[in-house]
CSV table of N, CA and C in Angstrom, one decimal:
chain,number,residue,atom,x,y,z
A,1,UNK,N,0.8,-1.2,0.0
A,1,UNK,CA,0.0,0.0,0.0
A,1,UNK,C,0.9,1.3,0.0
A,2,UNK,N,1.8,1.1,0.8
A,2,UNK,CA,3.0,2.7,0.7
A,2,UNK,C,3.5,2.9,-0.7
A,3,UNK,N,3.8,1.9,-1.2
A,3,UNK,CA,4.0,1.8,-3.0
A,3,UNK,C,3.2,2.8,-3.7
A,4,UNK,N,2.1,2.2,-3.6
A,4,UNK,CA,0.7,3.1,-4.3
A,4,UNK,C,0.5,4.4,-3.6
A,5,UNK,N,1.0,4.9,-2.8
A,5,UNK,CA,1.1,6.3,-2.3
A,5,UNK,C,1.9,7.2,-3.0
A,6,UNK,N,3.1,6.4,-3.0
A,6,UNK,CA,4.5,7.2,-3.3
A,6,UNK,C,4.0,7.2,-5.1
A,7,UNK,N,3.4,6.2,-6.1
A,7,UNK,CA,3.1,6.5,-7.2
A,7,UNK,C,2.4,7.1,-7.2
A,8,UNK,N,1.1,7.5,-6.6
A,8,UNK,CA,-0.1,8.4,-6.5
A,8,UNK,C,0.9,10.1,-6.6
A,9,UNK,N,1.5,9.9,-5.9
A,9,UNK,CA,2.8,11.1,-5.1
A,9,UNK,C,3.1,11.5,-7.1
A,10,UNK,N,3.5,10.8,-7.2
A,10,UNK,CA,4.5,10.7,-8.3
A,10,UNK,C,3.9,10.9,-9.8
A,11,UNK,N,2.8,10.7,-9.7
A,11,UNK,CA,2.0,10.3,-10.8
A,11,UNK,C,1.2,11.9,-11.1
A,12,UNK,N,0.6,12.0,-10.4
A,12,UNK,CA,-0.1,13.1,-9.8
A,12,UNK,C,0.7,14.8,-9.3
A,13,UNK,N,1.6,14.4,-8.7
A,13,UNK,CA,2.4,15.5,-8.3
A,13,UNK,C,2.1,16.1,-7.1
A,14,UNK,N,1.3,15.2,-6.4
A,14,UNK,CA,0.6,16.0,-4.8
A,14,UNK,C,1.1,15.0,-3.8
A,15,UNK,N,1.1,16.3,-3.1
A,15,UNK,CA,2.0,16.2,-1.4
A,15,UNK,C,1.1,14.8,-1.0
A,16,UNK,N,1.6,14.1,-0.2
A,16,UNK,CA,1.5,12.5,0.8
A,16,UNK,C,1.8,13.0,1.9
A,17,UNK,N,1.3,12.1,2.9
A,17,UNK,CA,1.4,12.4,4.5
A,17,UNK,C,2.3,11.4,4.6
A,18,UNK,N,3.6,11.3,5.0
A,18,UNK,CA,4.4,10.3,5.4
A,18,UNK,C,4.8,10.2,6.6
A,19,UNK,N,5.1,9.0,7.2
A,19,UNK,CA,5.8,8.9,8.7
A,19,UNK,C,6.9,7.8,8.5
A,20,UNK,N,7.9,8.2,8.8
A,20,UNK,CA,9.3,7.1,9.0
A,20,UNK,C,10.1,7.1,10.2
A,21,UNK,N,11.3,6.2,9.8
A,21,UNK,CA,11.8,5.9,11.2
A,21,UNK,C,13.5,6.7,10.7
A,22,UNK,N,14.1,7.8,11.6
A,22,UNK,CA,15.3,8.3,11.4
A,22,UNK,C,16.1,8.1,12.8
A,23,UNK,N,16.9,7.5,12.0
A,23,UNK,CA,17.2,6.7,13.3
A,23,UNK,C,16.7,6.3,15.0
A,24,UNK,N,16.6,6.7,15.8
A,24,UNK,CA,15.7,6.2,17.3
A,24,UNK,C,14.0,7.1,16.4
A,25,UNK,N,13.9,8.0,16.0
A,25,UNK,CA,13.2,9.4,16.2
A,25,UNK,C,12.0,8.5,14.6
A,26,UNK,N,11.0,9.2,15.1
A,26,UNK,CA,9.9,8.7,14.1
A,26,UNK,C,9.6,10.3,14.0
A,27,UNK,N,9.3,10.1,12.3
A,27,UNK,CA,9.5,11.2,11.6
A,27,UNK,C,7.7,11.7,10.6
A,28,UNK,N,7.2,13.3,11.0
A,28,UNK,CA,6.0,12.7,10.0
A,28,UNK,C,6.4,13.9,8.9
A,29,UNK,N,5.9,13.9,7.7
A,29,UNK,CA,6.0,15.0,6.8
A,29,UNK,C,5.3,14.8,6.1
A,30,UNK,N,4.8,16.2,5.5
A,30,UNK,CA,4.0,16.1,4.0
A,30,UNK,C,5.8,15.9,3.0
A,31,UNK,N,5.4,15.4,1.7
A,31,UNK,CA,6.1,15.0,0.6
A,31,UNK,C,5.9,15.0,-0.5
A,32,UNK,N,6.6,15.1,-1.5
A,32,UNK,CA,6.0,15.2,-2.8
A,32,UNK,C,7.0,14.3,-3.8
A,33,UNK,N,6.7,13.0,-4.4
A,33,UNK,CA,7.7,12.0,-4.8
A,33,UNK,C,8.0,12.7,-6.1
A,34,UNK,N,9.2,12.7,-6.2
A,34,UNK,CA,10.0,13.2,-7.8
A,34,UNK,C,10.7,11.9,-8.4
A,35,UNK,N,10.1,10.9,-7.7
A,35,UNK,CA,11.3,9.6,-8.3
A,35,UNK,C,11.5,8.5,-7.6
A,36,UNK,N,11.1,7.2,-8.1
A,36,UNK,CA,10.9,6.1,-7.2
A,36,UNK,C,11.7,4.8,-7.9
A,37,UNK,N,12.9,4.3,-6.9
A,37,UNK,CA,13.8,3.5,-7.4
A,37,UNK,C,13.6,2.2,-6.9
A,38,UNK,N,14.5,1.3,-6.6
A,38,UNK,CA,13.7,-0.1,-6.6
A,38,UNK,C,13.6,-0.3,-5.1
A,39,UNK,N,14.9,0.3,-4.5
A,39,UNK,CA,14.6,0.3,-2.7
A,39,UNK,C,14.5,1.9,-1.9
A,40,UNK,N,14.5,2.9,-2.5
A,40,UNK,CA,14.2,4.2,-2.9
A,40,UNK,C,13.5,4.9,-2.9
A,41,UNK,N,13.3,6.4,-3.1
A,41,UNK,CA,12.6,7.4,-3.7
A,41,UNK,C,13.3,8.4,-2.9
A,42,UNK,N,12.8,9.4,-4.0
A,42,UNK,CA,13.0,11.0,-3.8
A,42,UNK,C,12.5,11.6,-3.4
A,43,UNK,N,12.3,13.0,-2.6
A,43,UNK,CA,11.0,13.8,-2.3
A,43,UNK,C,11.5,15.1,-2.3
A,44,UNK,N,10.7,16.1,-2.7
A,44,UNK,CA,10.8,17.3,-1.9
A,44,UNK,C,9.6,17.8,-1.1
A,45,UNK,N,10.1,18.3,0.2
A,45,UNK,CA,9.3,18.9,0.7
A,45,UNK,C,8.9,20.2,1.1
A,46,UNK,N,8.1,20.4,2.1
A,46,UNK,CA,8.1,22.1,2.3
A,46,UNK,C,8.9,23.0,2.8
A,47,UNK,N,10.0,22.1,3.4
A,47,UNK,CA,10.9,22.0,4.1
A,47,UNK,C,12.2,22.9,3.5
A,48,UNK,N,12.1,21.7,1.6
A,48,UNK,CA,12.9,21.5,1.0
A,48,UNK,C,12.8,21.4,0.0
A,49,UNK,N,12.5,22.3,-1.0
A,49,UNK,CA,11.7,22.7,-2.5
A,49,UNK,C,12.7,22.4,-3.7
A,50,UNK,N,13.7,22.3,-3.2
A,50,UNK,CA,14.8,22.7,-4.8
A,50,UNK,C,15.4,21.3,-4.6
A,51,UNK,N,16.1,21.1,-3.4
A,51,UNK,CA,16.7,20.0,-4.0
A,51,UNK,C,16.2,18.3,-3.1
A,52,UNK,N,16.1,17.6,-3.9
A,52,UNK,CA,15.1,16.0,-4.0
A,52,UNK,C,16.1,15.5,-2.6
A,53,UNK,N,15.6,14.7,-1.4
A,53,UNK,CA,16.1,14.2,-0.7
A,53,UNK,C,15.9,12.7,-1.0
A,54,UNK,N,16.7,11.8,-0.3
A,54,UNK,CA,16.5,10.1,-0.7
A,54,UNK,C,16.1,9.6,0.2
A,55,UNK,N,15.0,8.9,0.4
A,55,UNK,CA,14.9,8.2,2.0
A,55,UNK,C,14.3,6.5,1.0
A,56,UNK,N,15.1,5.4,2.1
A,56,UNK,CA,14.8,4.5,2.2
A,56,UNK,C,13.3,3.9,1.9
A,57,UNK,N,12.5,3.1,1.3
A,57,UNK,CA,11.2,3.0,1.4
A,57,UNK,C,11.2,2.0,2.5
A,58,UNK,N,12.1,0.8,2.9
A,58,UNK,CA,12.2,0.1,4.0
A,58,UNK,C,11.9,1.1,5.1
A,59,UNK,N,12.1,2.0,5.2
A,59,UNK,CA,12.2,3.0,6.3
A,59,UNK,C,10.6,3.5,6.8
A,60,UNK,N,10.1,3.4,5.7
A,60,UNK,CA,8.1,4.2,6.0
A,60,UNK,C,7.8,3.5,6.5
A,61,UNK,N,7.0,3.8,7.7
A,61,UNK,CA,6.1,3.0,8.6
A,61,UNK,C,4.5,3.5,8.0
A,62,UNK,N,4.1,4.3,7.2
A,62,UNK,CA,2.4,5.1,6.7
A,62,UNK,C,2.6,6.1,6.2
A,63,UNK,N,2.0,5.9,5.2
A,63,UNK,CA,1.8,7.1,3.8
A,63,UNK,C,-0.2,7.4,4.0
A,64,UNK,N,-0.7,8.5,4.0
A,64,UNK,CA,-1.9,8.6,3.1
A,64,UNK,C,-2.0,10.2,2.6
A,65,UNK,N,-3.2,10.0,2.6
A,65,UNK,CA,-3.5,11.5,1.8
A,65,UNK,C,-3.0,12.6,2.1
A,66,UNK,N,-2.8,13.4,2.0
A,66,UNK,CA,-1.9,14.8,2.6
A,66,UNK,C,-3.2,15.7,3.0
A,67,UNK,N,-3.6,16.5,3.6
A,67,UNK,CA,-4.6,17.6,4.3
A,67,UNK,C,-5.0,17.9,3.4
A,68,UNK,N,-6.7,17.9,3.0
A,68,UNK,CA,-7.2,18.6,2.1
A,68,UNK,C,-7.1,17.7,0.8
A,69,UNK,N,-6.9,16.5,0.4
A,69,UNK,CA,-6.4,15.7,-0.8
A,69,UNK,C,-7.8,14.4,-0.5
A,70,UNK,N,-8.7,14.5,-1.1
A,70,UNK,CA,-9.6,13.1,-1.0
A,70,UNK,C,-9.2,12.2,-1.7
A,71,UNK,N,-8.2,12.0,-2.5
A,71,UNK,CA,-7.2,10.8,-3.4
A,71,UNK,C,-8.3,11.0,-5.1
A,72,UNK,N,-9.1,11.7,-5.0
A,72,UNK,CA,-10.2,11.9,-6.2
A,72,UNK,C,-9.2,11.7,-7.4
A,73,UNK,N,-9.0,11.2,-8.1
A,73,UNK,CA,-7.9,11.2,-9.3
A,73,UNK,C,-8.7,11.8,-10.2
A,74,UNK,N,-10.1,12.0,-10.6
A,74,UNK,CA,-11.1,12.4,-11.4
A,74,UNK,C,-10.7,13.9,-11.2
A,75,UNK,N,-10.8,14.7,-10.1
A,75,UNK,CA,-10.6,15.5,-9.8
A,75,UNK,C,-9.3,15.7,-10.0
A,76,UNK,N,-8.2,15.6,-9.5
A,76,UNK,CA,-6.8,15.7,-9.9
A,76,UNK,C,-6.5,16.0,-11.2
A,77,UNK,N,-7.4,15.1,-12.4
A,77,UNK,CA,-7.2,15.3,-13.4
A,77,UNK,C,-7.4,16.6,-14.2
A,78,UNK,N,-8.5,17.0,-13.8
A,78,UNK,CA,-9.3,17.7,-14.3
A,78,UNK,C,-8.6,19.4,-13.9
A,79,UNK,N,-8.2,19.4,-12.4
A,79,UNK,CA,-7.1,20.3,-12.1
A,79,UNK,C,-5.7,20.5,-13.1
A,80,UNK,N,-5.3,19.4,-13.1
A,80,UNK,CA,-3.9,19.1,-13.9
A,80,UNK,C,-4.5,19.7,-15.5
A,81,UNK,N,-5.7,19.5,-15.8
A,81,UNK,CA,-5.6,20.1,-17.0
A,81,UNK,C,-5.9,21.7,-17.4
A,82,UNK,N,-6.1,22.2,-16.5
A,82,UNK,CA,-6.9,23.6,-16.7
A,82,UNK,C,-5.4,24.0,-16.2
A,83,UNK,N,-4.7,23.7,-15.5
A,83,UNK,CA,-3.4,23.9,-15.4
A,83,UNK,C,-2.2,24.4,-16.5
A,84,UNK,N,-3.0,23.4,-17.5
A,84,UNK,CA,-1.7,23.1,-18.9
A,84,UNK,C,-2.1,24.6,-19.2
C-alpha cells in the first residue's frame, strides 16, 4: 500500500502524509515524490523545494492523503488540466 502512495505522489504530483523511522526518532512530513527507485525514492518537501532528498522506502512506517487531498484522481485530473 506505501507503493501506491508514493506512485499516487508521483503520478499526480501532490504532497502525501508520510511517517518514518530516522534513526531512534519517528519522523511525519507532507512530501512530494520526484522519483521512485527499486529500494528508494526521492522527495521534496516544504521544508525542502529545490533539492530532491533520498529516504529508504524500507524506512516508511504510513503514507496517506496529505490535508485537504480526498485521493479523487477524477478531480486531480481535471485540475492538472486547466493547469496546462
Amino acid at each position: 500500500m506505501i507503493r501506491r502512495f508514493l506512485q499516487y505522489s508521483l503520478r499526480h504530483q501532490r504532497p502525501i502524509k508520510a511517517v518514518w523511522t530516522q534513526g531512534e526518532d519517528i519522523v511525519s512530513r507532507n512530501l512530494t515524490v520526484v522519483e521512485i527507485g527499486q529500494d528508494s525514492f526521492f522527495y521534496l518537501s516544504a521544508r525542502n523545494k529545490k533539492t530532491p532528498l533520498e529516504l529508504p522506502i524500507q524506512d516508511l512506517l504510513s503514507c496517506c492523503y496529505a490535508r485537504g487531498d480526498s485521493g479523487d484522481t477524477l478531480k486531480n485530473m481535471e485540475k492538472e488540466q486547466e493547469n496546462k
